[in-house]
Coordinates of C-alpha atoms (C1' of nucleotides) in Angstrom, one line a residue:
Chain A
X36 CA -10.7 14.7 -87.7
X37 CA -10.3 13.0 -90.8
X38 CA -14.0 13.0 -92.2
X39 CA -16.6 15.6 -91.6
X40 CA -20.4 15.7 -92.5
X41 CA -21.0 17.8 -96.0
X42 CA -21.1 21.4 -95.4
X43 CA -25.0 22.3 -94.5
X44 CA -26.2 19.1 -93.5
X45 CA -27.9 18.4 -90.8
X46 CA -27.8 15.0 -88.8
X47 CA -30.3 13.4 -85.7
X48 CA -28.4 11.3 -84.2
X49 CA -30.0 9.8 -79.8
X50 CA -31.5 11.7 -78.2
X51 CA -32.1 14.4 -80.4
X52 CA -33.5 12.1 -83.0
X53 CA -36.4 11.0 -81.2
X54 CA -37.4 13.9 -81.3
X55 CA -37.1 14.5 -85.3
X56 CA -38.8 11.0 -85.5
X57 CA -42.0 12.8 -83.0
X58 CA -42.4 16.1 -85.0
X59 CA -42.8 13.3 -88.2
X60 CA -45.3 11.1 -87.1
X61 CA -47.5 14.0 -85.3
X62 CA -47.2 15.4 -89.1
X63 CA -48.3 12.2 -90.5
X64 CA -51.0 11.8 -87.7
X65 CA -52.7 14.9 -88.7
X66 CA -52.6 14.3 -92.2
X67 CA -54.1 10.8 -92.0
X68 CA -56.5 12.4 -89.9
X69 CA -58.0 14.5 -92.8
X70 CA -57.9 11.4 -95.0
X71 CA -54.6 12.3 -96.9
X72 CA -52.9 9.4 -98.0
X73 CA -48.9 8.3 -98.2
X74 CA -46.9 8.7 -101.9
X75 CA -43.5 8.0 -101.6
X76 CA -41.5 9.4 -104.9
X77 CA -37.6 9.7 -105.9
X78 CA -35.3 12.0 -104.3
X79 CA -33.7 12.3 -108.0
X80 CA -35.7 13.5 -111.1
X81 CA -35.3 14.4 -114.6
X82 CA -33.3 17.9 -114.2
X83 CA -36.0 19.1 -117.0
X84 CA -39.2 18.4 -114.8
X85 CA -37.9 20.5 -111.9
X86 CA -36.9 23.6 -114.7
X87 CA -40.0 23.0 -115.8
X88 CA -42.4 22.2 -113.0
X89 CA -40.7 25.0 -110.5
X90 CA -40.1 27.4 -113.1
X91 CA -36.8 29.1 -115.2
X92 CA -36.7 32.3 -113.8
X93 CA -36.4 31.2 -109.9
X94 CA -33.3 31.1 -107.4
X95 CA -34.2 27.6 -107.2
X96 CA -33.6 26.2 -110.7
X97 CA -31.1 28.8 -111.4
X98 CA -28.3 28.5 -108.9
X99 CA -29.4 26.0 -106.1
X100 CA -30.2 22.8 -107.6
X101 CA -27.9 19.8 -107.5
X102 CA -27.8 18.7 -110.6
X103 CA -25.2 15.9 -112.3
X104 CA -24.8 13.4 -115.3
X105 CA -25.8 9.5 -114.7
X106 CA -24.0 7.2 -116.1
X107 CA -26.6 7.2 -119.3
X108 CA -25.8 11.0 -119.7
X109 CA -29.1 12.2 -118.8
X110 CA -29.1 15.4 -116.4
X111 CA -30.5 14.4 -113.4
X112 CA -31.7 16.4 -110.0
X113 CA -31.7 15.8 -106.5
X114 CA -35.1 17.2 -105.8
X115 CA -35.3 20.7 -104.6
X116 CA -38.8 20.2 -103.0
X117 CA -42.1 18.4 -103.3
X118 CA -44.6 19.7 -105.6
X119 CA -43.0 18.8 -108.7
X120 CA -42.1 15.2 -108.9
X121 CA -45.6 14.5 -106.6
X122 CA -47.7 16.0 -109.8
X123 CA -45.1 14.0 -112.0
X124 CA -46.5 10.5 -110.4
X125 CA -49.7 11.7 -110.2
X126 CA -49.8 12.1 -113.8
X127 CA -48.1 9.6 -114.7
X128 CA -49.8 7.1 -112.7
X129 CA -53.0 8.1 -113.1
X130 CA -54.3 9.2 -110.2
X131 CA -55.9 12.1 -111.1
X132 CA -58.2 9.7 -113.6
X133 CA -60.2 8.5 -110.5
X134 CA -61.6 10.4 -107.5
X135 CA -61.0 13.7 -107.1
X136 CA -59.2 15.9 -105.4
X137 CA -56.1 13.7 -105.4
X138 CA -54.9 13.7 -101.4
X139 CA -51.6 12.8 -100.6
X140 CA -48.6 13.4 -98.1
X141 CA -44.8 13.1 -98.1
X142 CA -41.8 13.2 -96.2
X143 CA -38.4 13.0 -96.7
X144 CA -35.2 14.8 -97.9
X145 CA -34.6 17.6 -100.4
X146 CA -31.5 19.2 -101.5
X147 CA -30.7 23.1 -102.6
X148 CA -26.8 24.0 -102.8
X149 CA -27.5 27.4 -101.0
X150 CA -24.9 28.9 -98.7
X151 CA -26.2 27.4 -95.3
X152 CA -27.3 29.3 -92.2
X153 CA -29.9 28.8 -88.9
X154 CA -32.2 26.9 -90.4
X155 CA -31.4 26.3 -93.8
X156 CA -29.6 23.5 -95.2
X157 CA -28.2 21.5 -98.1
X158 CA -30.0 18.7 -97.5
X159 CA -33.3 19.0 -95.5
X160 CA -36.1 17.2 -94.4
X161 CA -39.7 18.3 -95.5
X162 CA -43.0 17.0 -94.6
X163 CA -45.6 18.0 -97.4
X164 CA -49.4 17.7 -98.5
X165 CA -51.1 18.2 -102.2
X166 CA -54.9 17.9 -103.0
X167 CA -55.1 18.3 -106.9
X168 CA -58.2 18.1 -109.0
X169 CA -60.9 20.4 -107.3
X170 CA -60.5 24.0 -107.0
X171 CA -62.5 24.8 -103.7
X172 CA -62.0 27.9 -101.4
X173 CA -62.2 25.1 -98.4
X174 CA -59.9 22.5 -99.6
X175 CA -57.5 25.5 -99.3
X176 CA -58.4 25.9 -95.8
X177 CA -58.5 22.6 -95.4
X178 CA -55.0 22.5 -96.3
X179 CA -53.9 25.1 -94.1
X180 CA -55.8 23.3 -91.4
X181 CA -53.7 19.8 -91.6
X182 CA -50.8 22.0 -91.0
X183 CA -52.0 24.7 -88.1
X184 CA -53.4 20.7 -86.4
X185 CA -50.4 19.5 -86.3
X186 CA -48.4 22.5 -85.1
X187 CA -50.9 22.3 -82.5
X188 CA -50.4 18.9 -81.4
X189 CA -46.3 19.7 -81.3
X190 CA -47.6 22.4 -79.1
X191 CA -46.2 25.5 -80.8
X192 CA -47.8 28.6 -80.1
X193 CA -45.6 31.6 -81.1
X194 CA -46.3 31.5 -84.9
X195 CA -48.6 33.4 -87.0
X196 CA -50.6 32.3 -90.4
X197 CA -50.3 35.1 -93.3
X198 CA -51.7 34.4 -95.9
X199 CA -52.2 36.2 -99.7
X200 CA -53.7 35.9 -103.1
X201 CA -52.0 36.0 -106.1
X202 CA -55.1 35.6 -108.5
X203 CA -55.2 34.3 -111.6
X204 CA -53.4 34.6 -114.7
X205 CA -54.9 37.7 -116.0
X206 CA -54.9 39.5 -112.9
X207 CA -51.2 38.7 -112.4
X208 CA -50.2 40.2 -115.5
X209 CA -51.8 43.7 -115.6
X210 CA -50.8 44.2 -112.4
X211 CA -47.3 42.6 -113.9
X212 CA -47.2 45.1 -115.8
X213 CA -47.9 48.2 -113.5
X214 CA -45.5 47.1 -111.3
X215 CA -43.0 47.1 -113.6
X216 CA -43.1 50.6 -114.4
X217 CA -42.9 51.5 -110.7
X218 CA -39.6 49.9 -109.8
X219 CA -38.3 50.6 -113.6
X220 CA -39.3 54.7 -112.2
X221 CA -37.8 54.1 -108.4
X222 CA -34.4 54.1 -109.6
X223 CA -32.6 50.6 -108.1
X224 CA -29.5 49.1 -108.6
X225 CA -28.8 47.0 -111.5
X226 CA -29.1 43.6 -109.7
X227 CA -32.7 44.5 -108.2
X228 CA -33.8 45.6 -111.3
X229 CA -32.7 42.7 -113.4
X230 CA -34.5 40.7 -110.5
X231 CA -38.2 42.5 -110.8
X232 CA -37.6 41.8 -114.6
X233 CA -37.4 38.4 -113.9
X234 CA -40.5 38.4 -111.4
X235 CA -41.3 41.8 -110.2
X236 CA -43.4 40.1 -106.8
X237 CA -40.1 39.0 -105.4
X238 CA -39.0 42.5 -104.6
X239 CA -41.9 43.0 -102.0
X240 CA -39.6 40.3 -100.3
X241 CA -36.8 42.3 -100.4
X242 CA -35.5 42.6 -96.4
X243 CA -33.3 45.8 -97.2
X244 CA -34.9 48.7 -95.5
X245 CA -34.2 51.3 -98.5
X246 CA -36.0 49.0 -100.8
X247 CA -38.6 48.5 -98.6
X248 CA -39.0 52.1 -98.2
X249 CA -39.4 52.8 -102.2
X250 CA -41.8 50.8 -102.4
X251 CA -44.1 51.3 -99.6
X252 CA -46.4 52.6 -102.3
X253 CA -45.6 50.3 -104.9
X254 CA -49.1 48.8 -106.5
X255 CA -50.3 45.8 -105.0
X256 CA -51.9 43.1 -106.0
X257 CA -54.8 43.0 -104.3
X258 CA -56.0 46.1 -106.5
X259 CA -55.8 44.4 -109.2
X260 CA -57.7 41.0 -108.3
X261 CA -60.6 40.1 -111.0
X262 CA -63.6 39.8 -108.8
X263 CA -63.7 35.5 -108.9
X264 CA -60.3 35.6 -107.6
X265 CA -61.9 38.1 -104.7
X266 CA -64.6 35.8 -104.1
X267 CA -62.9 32.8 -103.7
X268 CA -59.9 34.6 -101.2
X269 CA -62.7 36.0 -99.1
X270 CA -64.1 32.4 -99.1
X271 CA -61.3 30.7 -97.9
X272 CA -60.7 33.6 -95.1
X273 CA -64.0 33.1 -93.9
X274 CA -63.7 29.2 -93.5
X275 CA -60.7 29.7 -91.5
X276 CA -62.8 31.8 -89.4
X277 CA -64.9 29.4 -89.1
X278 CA -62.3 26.7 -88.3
X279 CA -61.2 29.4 -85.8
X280 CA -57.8 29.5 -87.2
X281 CA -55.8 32.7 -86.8
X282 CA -54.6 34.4 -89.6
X283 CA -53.2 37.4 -91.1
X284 CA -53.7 39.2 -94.8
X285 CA -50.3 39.8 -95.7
X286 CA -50.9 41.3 -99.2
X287 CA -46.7 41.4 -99.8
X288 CA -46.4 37.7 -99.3
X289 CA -44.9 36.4 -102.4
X290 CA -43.4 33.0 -102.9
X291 CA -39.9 31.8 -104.3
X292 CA -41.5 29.1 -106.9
X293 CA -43.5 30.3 -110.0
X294 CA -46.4 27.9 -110.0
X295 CA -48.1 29.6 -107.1
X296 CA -51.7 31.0 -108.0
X297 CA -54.6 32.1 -105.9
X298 CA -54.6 31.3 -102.4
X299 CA -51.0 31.9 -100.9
X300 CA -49.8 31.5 -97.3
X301 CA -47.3 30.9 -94.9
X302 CA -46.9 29.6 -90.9
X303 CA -43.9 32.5 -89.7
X304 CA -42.4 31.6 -86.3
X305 CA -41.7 34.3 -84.2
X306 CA -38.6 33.6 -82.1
X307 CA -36.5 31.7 -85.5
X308 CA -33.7 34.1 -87.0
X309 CA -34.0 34.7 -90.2
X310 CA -35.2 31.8 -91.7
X311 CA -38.8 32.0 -90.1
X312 CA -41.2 30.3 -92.3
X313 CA -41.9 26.8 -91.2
X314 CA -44.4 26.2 -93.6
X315 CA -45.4 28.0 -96.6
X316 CA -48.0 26.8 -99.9
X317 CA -50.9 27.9 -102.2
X318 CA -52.5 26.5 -105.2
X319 CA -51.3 26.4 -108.3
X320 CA -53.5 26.5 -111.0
X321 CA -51.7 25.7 -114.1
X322 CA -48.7 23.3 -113.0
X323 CA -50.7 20.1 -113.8
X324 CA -50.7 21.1 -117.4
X325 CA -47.5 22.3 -117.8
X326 CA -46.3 19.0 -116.5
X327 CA -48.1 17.0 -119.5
X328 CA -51.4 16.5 -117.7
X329 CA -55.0 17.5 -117.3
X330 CA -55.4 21.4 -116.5
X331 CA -56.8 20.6 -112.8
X332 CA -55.7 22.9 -110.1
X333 CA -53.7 22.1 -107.0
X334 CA -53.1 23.0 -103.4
X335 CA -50.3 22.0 -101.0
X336 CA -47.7 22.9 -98.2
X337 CA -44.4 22.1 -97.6
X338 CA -43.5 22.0 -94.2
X339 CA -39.6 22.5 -92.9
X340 CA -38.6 19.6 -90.2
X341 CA -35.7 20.9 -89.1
X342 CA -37.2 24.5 -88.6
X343 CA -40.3 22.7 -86.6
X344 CA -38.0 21.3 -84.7
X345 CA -35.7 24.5 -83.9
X346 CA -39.1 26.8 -83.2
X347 CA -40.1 23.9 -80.7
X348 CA -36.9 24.5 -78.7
X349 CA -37.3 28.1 -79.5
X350 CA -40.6 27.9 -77.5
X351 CA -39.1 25.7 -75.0
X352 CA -41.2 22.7 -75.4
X353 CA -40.1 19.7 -73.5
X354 CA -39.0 17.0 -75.7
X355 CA -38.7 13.9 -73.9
X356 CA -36.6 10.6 -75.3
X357 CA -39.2 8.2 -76.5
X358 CA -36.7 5.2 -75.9
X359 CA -37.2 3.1 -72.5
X360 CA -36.3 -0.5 -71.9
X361 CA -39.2 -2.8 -70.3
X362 CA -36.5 -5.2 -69.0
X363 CA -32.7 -5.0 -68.9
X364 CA -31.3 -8.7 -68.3
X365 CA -27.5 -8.7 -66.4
X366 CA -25.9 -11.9 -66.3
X367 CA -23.1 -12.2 -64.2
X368 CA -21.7 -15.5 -64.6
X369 CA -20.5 -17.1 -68.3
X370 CA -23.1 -19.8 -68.6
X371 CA -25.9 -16.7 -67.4
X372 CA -24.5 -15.2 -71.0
X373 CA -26.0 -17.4 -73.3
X374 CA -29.6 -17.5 -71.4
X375 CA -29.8 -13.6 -71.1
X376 CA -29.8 -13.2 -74.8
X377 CA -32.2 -15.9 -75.2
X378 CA -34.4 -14.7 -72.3
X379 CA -34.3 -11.1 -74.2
X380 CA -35.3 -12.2 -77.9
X381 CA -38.0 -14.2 -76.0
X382 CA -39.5 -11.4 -74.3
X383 CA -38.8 -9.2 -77.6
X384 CA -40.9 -11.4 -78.9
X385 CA -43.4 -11.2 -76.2
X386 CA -44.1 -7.8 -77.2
X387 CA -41.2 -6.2 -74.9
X388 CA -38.3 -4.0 -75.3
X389 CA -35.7 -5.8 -73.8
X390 CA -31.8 -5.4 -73.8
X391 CA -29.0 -7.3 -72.3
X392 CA -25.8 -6.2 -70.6
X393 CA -23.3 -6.9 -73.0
X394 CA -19.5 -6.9 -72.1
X395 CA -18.7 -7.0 -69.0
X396 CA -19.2 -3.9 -66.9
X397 CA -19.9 -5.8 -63.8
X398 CA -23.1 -5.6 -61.5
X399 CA -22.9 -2.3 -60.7
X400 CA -21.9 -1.0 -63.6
X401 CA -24.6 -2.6 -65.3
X402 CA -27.2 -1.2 -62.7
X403 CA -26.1 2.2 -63.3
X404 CA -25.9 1.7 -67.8
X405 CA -29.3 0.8 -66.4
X406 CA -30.5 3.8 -64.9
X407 CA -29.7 5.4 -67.9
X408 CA -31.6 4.0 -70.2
X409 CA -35.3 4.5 -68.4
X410 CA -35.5 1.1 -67.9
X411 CA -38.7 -0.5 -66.3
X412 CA -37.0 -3.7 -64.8
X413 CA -34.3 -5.6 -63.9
X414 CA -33.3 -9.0 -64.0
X415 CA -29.7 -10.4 -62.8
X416 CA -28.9 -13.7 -63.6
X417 CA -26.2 -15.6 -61.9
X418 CA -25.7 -19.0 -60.6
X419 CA -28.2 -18.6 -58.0
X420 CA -30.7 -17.9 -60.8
X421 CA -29.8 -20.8 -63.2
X422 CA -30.2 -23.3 -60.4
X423 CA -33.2 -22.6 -58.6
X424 CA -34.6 -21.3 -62.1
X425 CA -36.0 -18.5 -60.3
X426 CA -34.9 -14.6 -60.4
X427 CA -36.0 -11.5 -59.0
X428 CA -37.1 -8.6 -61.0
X429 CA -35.7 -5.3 -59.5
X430 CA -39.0 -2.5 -60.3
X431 CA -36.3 0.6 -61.1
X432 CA -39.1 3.4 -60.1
X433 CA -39.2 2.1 -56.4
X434 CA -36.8 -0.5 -55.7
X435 CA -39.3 -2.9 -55.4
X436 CA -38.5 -6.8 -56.0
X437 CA -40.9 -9.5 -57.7
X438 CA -40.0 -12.6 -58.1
X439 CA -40.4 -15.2 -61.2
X440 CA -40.0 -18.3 -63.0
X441 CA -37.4 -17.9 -65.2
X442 CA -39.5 -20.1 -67.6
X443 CA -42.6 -18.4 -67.8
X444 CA -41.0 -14.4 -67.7
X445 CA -42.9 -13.0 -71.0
X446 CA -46.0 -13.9 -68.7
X447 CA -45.1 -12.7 -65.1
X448 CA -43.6 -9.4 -67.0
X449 CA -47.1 -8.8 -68.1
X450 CA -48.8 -9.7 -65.4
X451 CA -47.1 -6.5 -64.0
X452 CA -46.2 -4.0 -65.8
Chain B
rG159 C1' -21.7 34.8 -105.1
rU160 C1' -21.0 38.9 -100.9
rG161 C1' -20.2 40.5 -95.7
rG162 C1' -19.6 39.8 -90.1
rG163 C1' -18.2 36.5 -85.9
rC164 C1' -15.6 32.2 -84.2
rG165 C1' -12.1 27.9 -84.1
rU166 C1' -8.7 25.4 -76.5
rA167 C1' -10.6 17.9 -73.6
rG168 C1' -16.7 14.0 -76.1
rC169 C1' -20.0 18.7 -74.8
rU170 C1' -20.3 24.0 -72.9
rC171 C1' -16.6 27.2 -72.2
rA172 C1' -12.3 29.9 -69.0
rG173 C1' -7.2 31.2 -69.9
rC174 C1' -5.1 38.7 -66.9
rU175 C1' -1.1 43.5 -70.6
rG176 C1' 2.8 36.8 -74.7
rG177 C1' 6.3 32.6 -70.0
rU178 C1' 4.7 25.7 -73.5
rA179 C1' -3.1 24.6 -70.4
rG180 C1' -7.8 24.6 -66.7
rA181 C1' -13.4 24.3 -64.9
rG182 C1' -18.3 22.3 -65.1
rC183 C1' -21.0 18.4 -67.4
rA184 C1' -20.3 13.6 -69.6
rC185 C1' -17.2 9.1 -69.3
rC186 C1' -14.4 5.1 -66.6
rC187 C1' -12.8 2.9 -61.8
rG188 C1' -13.5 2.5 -56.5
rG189 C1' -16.3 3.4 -51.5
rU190 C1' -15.2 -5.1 -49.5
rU191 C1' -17.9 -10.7 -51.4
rG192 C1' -24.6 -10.3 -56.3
rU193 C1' -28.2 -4.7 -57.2
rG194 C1' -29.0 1.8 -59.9
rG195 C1' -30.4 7.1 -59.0
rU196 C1' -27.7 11.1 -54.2
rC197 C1' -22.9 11.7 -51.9
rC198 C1' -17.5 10.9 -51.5
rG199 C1' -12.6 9.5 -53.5
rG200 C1' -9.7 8.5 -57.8
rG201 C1' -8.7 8.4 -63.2
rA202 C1' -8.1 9.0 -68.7
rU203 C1' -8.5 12.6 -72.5
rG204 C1' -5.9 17.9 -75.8
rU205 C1' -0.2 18.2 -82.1
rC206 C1' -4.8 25.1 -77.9
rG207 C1' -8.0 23.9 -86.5
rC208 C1' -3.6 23.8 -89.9
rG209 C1' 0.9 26.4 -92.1
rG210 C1' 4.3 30.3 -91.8
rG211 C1' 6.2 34.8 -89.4
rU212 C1' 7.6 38.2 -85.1
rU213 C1' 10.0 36.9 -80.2
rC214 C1' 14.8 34.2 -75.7
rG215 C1' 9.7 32.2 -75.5
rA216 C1' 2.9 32.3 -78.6
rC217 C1' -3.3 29.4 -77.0
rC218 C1' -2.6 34.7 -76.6
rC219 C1' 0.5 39.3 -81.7
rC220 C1' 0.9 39.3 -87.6
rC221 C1' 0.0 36.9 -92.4
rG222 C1' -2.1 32.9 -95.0
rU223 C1' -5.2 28.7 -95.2
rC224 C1' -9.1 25.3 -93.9
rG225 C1' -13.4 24.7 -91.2
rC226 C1' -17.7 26.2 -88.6
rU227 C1' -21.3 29.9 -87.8
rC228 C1' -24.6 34.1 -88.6
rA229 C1' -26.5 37.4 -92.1
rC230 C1' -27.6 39.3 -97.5
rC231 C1' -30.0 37.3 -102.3
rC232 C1' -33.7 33.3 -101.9
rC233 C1' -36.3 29.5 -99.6
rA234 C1' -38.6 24.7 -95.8

RNA sequence: GUGGGCGUAGCUCAGCUGGUAGAGCACCCGGUUGUGGUCCGGGAUGUCGCGGGUUCGACCCCCGUCGCUCACCCCA
């Protein structure tokens, strides 16, 4: 095979795609439903506003962004994820100088150069929300609400909602501080070490069993929350009750990108491998400011496609291909050619899917092509047809035979079906 | 960057302790002249990832290489 996909990619392609294109526009659905509205921004950025935005010290910035030279010799970025360049055009547009919160969705592809595996890629498709401007215990729930809605209407079951506080600022750093001295004290390897200097959270998401087992009695945050930052998680957990959404405190849930405050959370599936989290947010409280604009805070998801799509054929859901034909046109003579594609922009234009049988497969051949394609009717067109400028259309489901002017189709095909 | 597994027809895979390749599905044609789904018959398809070595002989053994895949770190 002379050329092959980029390592890590991953590609849609019939039927499977009809599928991707489903899991998106449910997405969509739900958050048009809770009056979110579409931004559409670069897959390419300033390198700077993703070091910035996402912060020095992660994974992210420091080994998995793809990052080159234009032709100007500025650095620039395929994005990593969402947050960043959303909060970029929402300062620099403006937005944030009108109505507040600032709702908006996206969907597209992002890029990390990680080593792939199940569910993780080079280049993957992510579905994301942001509301920025009002800090508001139920605008977080609201947010986790757009995405528990739609996993519902994909009809996934078999994942679970944990969600965290980080606090605030001050809170973050005594306890910072406190859990320092505990790892510095549990005697680690180097690299571990040199990691909790970097962020000390991270190690709570640490899947090697002897780490976890050091720090089972590691501080946690939670002891250290400053009693707004209390208020406001028990606030959002008890709108979720109230919006009878599931959830789990998982007081060890830490997140990858530094501009996470307050309210954390994540959607795990249960039956993925090892990259489980389908969804995962919070707020961030200071990530409008650092990125030039107005200290308002900010709370979003982002949402993995793929991995939607890989915990809906975990769960066995039946994915059905979206694409039928409402009238498949088979000539069978030369001179039927040029009418059938005429007939089939005419009824395409009528509203209709409608294909022709191109080539020449012969009758049956073209019966069976199809049969294949969940087609609603038939129409062959021959000499017999061309003269008496009548046909017969063949109903596929029973056999069934109508017949019509060939002049007036668009009208006898919605007449019946 | 580190470690494990695997590379045989379009897809999923079989191939016993080495004797130069098979199945199912899919695909195409046919079962009489212009009507599909089932059934029956027939057919095409592989440099057995690539390179080297051992051997009379390698898909099967050894080495290298490339690719895929899973996992670690981390993330959607």
């Amino acid at each position: 095979m002379k050329y092959q996909a980029p390592k890590g990619v991953s590609e849609y392609f019939p039927p499977r795609s009809s599928w991707f294109e489903h899991v998106i526009w449910k997405l969509e659905e739900s958050a048009l439903a809770a009056n979110y509205r579409f931004i559409e921004t670069p897959i390419f950025e300033d390198t700077e506003l993703f070091a910035r935005g996402v912060g020095e010290t992660t994974d992210v910035v420091t080994k998995e962004m793809y990052t080159f030279e234009d032709r100007g010799g500025r650095s620039i970025t395929l994005r990593p994820e969402g947050t960043a360049g959303v909060i970029r055009s929402i300062i620099e547009n403006g937005l944030d100088r009108g109505q507040l919160p600032v709702k908006v969705f996206y969907s597209g592809p992002f890029f990390r150069a990680e080593r792939p595996q199940a569910g993780r890629y080079r280049q993957f498709f992510q579905f994301g929300i942001e509301a920025v401007g009002v800090d508001d215990p139920a605008l977080d729930a609201e947010v986790i609400s757009v995405a528990h809605l739609a996993f519902q209407k994909l009809g996934l079951t078999d994942y679970q909602i944990q969600i965290n506080s980080l606090g605030d600022k001050e809170s973050r750093n005594i306890h910072r501080e406190d859990l320092l001295s505990f790892i510095r004290k549990a005697n680690f390897d180097q690299e571990t070490i040199d990691r909790a200097e970097k962020n000390p959270l991270r190690i709570f998401d640490d899947k090697r069993g002897e780490v976890q087992e050091k720090i089972k009695n590691a501080p946690l945050l939670s002891q250290f929350l400053s009693s707004e930052s209390k208020i406001k998680f028990e606030q959002v957990k008890s709108n979720l009750d109230k919006l009878q959404i599931p959830y789990l405190v998982n007081e060890r849930l830490v997140r990858g990108l530094d501009y996470y405050t307050g309210t954390t959370f994540e959607f795990v599936h249960n039956r993925l491998g090892a990259q489980a989290t389908i969804c995962g947010g919070g707020r961030y409280d200071g990530l409008m400011e650092t990125l030039g604009g107005q200290a308002l805070s900010g709370i979003g998801f982002g949402l993995g496609i793929d991995r939607t799509l890989l915990a809906m054929e975990s769960e066995g859901i039946e994915l059905k291909d979206r694409q039928y034909v409402d009238i498949y046109i088979i000539p069978i003579s030369d001179t039927a050619k040029n009418l059938a594609l005429e007939m089939a922009v005419n009824c395409r234009r009528g509203g209709f899917v409608a294909d022709v049988a191109f080539g020449n497969r012969g009758l049956k051949g073209s019966m069976k092509a199809a049969d294949k394609m969940a087609t609603h009717f038939v129409l062959v067109l021959g000499d017999d047809e061309l003269s008496s400028g009548s046909g017969r259309l063949k109903r596929m489901s029973d056999g069934e035979e109508f017949s019509v002017s060939l002049t007036s189709l668009v009208d006898e095909l919605r007449a019946i079906l």
